Coordinates of C-alpha atoms in Angstrom, one line a residue:
Chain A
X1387 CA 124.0 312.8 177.0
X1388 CA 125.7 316.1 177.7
X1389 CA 126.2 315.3 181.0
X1390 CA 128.0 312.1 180.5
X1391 CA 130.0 313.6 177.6
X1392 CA 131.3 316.3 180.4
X1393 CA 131.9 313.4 182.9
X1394 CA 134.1 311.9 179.7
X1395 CA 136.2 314.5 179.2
X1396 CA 136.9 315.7 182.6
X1397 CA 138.1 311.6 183.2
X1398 CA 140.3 311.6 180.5
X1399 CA 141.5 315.2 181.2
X1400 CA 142.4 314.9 184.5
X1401 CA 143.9 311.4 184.2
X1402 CA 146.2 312.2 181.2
X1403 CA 147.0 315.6 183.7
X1404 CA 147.8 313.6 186.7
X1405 CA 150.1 310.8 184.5
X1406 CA 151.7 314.2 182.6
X1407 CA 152.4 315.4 186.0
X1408 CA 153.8 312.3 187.1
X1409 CA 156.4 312.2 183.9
X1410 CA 157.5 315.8 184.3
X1411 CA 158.0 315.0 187.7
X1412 CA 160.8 312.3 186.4
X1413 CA 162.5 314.9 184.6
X1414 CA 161.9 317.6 187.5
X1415 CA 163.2 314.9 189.9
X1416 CA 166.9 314.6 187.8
X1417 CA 167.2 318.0 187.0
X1418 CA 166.6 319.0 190.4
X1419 CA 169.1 316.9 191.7
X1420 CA 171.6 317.9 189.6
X1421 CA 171.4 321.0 190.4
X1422 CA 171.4 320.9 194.2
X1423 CA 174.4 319.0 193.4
X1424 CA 175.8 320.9 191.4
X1425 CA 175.8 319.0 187.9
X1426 CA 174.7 319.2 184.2
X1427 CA 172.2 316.6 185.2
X1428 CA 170.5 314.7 182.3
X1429 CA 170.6 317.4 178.7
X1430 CA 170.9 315.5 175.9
X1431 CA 167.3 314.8 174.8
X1432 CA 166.1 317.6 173.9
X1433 CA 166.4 321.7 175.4
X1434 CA 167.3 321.6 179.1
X1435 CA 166.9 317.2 178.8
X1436 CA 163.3 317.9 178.6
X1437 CA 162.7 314.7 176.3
X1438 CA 164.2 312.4 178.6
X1439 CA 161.1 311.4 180.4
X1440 CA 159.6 310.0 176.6
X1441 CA 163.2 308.4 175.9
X1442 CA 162.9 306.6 179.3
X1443 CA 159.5 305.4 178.3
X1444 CA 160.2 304.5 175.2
X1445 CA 163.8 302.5 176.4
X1446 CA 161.0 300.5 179.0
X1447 CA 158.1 300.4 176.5
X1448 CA 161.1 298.5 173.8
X1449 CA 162.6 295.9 176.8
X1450 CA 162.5 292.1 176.8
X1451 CA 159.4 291.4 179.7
X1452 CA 161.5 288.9 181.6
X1453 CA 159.8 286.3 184.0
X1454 CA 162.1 284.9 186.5
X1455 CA 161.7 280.9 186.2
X1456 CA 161.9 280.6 190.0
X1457 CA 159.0 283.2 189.6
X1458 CA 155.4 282.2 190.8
X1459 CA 154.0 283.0 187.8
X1460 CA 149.9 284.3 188.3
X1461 CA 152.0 286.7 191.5
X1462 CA 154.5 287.9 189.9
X1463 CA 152.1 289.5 186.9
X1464 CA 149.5 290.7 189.7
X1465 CA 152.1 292.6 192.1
X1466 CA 152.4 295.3 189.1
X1467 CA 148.8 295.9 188.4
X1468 CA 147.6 295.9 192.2
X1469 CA 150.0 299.0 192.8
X1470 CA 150.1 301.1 190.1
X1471 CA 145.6 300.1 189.6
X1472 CA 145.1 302.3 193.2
X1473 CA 148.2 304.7 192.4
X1474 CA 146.6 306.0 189.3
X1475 CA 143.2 305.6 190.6
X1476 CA 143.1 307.9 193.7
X1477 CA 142.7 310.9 192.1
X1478 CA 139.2 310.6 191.2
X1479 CA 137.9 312.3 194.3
X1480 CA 140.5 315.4 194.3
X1481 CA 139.3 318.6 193.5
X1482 CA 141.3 320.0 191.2
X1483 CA 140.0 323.8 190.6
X1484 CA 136.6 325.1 191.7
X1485 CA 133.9 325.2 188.8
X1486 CA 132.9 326.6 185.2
X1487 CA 130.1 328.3 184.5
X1488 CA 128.7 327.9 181.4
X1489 CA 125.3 329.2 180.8
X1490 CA 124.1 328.8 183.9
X1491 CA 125.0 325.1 184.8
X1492 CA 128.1 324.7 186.7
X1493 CA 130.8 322.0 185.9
X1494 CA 132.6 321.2 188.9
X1495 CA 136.3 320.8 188.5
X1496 CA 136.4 317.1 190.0
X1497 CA 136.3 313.8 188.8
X1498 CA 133.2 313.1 191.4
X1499 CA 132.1 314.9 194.3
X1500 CA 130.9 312.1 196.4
X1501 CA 130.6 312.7 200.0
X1502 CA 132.8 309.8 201.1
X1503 CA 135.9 310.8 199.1
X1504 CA 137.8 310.1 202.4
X1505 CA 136.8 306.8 202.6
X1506 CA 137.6 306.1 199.2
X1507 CA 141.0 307.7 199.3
X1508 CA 141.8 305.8 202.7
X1509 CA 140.6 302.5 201.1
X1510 CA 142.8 303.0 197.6
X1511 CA 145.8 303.8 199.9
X1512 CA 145.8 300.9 201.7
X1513 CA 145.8 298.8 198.7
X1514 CA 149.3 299.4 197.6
X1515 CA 150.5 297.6 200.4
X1516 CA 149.4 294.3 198.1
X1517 CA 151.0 295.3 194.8
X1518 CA 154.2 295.8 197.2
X1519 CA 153.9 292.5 199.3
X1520 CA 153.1 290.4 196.5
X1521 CA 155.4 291.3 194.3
X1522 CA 158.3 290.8 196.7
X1523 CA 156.9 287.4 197.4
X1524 CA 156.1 286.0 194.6
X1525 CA 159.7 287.3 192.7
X1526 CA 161.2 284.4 195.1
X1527 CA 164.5 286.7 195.4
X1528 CA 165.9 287.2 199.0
X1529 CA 166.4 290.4 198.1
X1530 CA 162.7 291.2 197.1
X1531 CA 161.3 289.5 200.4
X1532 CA 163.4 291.5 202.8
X1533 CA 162.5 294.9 200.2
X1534 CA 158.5 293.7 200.3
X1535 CA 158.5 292.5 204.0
X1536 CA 160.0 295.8 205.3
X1537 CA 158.1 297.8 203.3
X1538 CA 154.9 296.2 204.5
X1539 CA 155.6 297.2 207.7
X1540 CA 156.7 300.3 207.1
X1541 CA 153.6 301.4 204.5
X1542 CA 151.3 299.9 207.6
X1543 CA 152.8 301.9 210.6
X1544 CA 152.6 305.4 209.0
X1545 CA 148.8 304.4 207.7
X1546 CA 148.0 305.0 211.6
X1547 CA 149.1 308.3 211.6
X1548 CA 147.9 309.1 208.5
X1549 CA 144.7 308.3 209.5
X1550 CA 144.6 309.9 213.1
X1551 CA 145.6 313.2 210.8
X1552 CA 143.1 312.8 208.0
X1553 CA 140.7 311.9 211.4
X1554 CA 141.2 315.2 212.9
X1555 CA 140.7 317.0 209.5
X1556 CA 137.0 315.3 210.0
X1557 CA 136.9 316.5 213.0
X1558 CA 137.4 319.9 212.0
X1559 CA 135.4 320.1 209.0
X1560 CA 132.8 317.6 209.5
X1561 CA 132.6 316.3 205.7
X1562 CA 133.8 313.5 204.1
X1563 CA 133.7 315.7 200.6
X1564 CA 137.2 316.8 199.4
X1565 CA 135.0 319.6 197.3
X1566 CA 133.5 320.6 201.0
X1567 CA 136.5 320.7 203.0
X1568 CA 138.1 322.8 200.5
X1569 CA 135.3 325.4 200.1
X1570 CA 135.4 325.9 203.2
X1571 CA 139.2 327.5 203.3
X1572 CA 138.2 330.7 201.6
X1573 CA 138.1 333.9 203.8
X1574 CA 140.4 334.6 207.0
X1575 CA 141.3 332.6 210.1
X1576 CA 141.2 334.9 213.5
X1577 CA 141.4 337.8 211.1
X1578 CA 144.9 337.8 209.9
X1579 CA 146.0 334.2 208.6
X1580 CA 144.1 332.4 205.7
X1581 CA 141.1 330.4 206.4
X1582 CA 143.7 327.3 205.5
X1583 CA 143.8 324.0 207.5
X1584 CA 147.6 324.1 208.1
X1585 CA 146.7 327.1 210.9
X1586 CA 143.6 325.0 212.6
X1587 CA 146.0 321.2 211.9
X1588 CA 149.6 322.3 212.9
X1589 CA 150.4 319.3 214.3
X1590 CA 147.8 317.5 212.0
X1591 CA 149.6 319.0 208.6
X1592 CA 152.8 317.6 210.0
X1593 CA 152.0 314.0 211.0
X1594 CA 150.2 314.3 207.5
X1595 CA 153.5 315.3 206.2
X1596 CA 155.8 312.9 208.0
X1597 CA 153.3 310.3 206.6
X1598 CA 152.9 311.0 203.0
X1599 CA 156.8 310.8 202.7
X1600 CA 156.8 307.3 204.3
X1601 CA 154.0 306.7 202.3
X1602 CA 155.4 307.0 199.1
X1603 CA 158.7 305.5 200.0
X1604 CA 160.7 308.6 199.8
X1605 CA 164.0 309.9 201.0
X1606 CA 164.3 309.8 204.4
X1607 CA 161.9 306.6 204.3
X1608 CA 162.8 304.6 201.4
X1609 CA 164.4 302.0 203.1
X1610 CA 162.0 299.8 200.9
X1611 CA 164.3 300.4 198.2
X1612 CA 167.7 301.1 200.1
X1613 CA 169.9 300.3 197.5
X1614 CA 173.1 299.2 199.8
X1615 CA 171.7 296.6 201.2
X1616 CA 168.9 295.1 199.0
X1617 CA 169.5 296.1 195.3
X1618 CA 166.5 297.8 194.9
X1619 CA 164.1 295.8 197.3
X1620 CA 161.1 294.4 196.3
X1621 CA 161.0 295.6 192.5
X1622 CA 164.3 293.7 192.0
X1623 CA 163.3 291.3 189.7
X1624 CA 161.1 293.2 187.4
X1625 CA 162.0 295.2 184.3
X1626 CA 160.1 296.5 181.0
X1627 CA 157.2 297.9 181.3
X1628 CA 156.3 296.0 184.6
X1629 CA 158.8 297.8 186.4
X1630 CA 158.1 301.3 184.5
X1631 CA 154.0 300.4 186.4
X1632 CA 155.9 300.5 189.8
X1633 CA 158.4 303.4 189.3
X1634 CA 155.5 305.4 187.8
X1635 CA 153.1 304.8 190.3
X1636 CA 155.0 306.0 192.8
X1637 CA 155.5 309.2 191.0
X1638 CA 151.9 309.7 190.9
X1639 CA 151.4 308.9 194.3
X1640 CA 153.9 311.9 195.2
X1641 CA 151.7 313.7 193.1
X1642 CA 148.2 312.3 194.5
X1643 CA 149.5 313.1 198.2
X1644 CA 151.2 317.0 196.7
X1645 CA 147.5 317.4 196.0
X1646 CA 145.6 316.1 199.1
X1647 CA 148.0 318.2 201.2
X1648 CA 147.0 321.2 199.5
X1649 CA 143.5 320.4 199.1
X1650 CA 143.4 319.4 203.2
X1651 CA 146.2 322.3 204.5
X1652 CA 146.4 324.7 202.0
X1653 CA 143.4 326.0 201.0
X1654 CA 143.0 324.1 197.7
X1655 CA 142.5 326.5 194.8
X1656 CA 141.9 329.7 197.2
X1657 CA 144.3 332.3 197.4
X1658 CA 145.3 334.2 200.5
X1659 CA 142.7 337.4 201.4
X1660 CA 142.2 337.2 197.8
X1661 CA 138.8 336.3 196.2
X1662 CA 139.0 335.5 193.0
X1663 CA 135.8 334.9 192.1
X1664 CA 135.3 338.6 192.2
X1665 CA 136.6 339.7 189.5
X1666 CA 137.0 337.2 186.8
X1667 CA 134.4 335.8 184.8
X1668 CA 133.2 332.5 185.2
X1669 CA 135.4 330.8 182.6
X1670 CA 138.5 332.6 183.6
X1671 CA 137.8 331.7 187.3
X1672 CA 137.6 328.2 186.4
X1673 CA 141.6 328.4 184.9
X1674 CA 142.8 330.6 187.2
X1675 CA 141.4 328.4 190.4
X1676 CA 143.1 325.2 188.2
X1677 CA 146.4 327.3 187.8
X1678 CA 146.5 328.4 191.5
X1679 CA 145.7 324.7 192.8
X1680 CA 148.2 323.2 190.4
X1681 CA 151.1 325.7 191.1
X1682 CA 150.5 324.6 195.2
X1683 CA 151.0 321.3 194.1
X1684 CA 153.7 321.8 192.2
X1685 CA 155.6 323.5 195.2
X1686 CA 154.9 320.3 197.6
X1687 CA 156.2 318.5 194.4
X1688 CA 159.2 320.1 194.7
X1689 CA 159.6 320.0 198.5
X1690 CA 159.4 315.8 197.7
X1691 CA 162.9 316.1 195.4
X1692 CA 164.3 318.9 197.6
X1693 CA 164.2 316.5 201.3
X1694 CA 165.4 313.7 198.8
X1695 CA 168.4 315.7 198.1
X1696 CA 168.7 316.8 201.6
X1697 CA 168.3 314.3 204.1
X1698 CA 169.9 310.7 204.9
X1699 CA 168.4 307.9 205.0
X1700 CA 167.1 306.6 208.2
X1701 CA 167.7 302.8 210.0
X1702 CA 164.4 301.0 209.9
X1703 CA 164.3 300.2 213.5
X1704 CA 164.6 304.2 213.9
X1705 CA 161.4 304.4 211.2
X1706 CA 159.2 302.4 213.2
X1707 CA 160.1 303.7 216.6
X1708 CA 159.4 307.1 214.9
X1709 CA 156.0 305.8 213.2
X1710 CA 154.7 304.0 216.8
X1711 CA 156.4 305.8 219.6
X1712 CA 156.3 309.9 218.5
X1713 CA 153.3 309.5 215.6
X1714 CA 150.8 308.1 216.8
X1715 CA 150.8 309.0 220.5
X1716 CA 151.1 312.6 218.8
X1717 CA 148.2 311.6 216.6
X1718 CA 146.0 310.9 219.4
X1719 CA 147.0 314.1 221.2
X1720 CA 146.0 315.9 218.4
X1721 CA 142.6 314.6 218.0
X1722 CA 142.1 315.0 221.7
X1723 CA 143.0 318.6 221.5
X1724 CA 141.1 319.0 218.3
X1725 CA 138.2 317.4 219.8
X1726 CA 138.6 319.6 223.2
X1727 CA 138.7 323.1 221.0
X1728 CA 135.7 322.3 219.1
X1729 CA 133.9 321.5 222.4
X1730 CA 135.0 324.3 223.9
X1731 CA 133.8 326.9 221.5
X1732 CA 130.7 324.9 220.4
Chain B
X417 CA 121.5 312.1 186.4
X418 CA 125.4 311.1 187.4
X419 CA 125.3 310.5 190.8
X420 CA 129.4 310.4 191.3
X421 CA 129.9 307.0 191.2
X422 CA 129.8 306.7 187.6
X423 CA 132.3 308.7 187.0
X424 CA 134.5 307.1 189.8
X425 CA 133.5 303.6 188.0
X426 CA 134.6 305.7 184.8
X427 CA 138.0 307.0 186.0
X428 CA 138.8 303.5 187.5
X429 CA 138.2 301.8 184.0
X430 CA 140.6 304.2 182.5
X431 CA 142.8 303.3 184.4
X432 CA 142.3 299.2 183.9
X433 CA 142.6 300.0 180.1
X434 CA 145.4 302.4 180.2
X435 CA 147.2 299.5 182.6
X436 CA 146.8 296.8 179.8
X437 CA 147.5 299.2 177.0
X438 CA 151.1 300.0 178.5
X439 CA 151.7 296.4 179.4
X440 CA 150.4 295.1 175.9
X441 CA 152.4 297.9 174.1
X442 CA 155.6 296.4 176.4
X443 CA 154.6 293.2 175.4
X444 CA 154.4 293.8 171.4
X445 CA 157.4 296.1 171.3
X446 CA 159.7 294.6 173.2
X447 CA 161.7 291.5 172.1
X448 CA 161.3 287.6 172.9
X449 CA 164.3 285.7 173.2
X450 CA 164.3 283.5 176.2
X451 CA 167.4 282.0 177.5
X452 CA 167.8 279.8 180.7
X453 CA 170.5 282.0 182.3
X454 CA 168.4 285.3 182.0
X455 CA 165.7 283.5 183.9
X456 CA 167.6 283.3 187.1
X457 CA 167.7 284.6 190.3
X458 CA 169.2 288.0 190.5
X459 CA 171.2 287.3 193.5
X460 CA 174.9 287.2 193.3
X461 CA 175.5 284.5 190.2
X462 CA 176.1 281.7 191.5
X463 CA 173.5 279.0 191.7
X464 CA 171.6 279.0 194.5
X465 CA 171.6 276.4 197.2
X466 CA 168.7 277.5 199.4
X467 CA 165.0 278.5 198.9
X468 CA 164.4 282.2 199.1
X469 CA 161.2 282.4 201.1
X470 CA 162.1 281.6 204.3
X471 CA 160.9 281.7 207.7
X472 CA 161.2 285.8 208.9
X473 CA 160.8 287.6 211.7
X474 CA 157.8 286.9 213.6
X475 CA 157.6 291.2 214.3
X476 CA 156.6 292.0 210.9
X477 CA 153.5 289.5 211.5
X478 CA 153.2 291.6 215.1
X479 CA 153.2 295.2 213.1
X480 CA 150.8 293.7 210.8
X481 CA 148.3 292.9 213.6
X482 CA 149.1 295.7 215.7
X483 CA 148.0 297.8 212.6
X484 CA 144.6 296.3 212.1
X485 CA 143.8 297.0 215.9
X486 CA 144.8 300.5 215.6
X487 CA 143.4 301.3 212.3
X488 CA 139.8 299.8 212.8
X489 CA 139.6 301.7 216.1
X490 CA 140.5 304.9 214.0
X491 CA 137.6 303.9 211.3
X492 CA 135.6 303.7 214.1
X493 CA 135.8 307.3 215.3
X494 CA 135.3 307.8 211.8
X495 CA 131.7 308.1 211.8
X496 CA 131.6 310.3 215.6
X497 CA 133.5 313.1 213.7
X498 CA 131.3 313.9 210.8
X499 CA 128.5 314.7 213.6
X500 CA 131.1 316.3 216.0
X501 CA 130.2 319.6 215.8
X502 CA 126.7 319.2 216.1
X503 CA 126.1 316.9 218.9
X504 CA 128.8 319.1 221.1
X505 CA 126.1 321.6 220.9
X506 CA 124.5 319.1 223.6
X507 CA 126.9 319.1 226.3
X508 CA 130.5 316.8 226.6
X509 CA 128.6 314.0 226.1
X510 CA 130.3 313.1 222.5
X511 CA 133.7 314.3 224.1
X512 CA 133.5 311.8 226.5
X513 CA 133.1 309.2 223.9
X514 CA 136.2 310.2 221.6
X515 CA 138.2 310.7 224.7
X516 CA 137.4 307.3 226.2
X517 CA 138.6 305.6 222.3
X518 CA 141.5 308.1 222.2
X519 CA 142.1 306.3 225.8
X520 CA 141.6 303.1 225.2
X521 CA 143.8 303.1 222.3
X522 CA 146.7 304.9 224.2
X523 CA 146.6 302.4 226.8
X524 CA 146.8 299.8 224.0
X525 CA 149.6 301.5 222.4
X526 CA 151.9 301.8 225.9
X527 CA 150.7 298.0 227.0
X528 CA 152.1 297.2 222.9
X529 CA 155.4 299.5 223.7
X530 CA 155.8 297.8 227.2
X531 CA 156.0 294.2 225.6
X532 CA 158.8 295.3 223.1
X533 CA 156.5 294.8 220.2
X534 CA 158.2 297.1 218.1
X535 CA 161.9 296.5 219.0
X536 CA 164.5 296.1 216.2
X537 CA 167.8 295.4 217.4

């Protein structure tokens, strides 16, 4: 009974985090570039415009839920649900901190520690791709075609990458368990760097990198949504609260990916030549390794609004010769070297 | 004993229920008043003389099966890296395996790359 009242409460903990993360992330997102652009940015709700995130829920939660009649119908309700179900669902197999002790039984800091959490994550990523291409489709708007088709492709392409990097992390580790993988970053690499997988991935953590942002459809990728050309792609017949499911799940897919690049490249909850472990007690550990995880992510957060705010936009046939012709030949060199080191020094 | 999967079964049904709940909230808060003009298209207001699904470009069908070669034959190296380390203990035997998939799909790729597959112009 205990057990499954734990299993409750770290669910519903770590969900409500991840959406809480995902609506700060709103707010960080505006702010952020405002100020890069140097601009009040949004500060009328509340200090520093902190409320808007809850007015902008609010304004979708209170809109008319509009069905276009050239709509097909059964579609056009699906696409929503069939992105935002996986978005909000990845996170089950993420580590978030490292454990509690409390008198003697441990409570891992993860949803579930199951030893194909790759498989699981790869699966639920790929499943996006529906929400996207059937809500373009079934909106029957040119517009939303062109936004779903492109963004199809697009979503598809940089999965090969993203695989052949998540493939090499495998290779290197040699567990499917995100709770493994990331216990086994503590310590030092070659005696000076952190035991992190950015310094045994370099080219991995990149393709990684490249592939999250096209991914999640963000600057310099979102062509999906380029608003020039195609309104706003394949969401352009949506509004109310079917819209606020696509918007917000791709907020907490920047936030799912933030946290699988630090649990795969930097060290998860570990701190450089630092154990904490040590010297805190077994509570205090427990924060402080959720703090230290959470503050990573919240840096690759902000690396996601700073390129935004940085980079143009590229021309699609320029994102998929990138994705086939530099990603995935590099991919494949990557797990050829990979697989060639561990050889070597086996 | 929670073996894992419960609790993934758990966090996915949160998710269903929080889904419906934002949707039902949408649906009961927000306001019904259906007119024929607000119903159509969002293209560029004037009635529209031609269907919007169309015949497209035959490359996105092309990515689409390009992907599902490339990305089985990545799940399928899948299983050869959890063993890796231990079965390079035993000689370059299990090298020779990824390298000959790491091959094969190269030479897949280039043959894909020499056919124009993944032109745009």
């Amino acid at each position: 009974m205990g057990e499954i009242l734990i299993a409750l409460i770290k669910v519903v903990f770590i969900w409500v985090w991840v959406l809480l993360c995902a609506v700060v992330m709103t707010w960080v997102e505006r702010r952020g570039a405002a100020m890069i652009q140097d601009r009040p940015g949004p500060n009328r709700a509340g200090p520093f415009g902190l409320l808007q995130p809850l007015a902008d829920g609010i304004k979708l939660f209170t809109k008319e839920d509009i069905v276009p009649a050239k709509a097909k119908k059964i579609l056009f309700m699906l696409g929503p649900l069939l992105f935002s179900f996986p978005a909000f669902s990845t996170f089950a197999v993420v580590p978030f901190g490292d454990k509690f002790v409390i008198d003697g039984k441990e409570i891992l800091l993860q949803v579930s520690n199951v030893n194909i959490g790759f498989l699981y994550i790869v699966a639920l990523g790929s499943m996006a791709v529906y929400g996207i291409i059937l809500g373009g489709w079934a909106s029957n708007n040119k517009y939303s075609i062109l936004g779903g088709l492109r963004s199809t492709a697009q979503l598809v392409s940089y999965e090969v990458p993203w695989g052949l990097a998540l493939l090499a992390i495998a290779l290197v580790y040699g567990t499917f368990s995100l709770r493994d993988i990331a216990l086994a970053q503590s310590g030092t690499f070659l005696g000076v760097l952190p035991n992190w997988g950015v310094f045994k991935q370099p080219l991995g953590f990149i393709l990684f990198m490249v592939a999250a942002y096209a991914e999640a459809n963000r600057v310099p990728f979102d062509l999906p949504e380029a608003e020039s050309e195609i309104v706003s792609g394949y969401h352009t017949e949506y509004g109310s609260m079917r819209l606020g499911l696509y918007l917000f799940g791709e907020y907490v897919n920047i936030v799912t990916l933030s946290s699988l690049i630090t649990t795969f490249y930097f060290g998860a909850w570990h701190l450089p030549y630092i154990d904490m472990s040590a010297f805190l007690g077994p509570i205090s550990y427990g924060i402080a390794s959720f703090i230290v995880f959470f503050l990573k992510v919240a840096f690759f957060l902000w690396l996601f609004v700073w390129v935004r705010w940085t980079v143009p936009r590229f021309r699609y046939d320029q994102v998929m010769t990138l994705g086939w012709r530099e990603l995935i030949p590099l991919g494949l060199f990557n797990i050829f070297v990979t697989a060639l080191v561990i050889q070597l020094t086996a | 004993m929670l073996n894992g999967y419960e609790t993934i079964v758990m966090y996915l049904g949160m998710s269903l229920i929080a889904i419906f709940a934002m949707l039902g909230i949408s649906a009961l808060l927000g306001p019904f008043r259906p007119k024929r003009n607000k119903a159509t298209t969002y293209e560029c207001g004037v009635p529209l003389f031609e269907a919007s699904i169309k015949r497209y470009d035959v490359k996105y069908y092309l990515v689409a099966v390009l992907f599902l070669v490339f990305d089985l034959e990545t799940v399928l190296i899948y299983p050869i890296a959890l063993d890796y380390r231990a079965l390079a203990v035993h000689g370059w035997g299990v090298f020779l395996e990824v390298f000959i998939f790491v091959a094969v799909l190269l030479l897949g790729l280039v043959y894909a790359l020499k056919k124009r597959a993944i032109e745009w112009d």
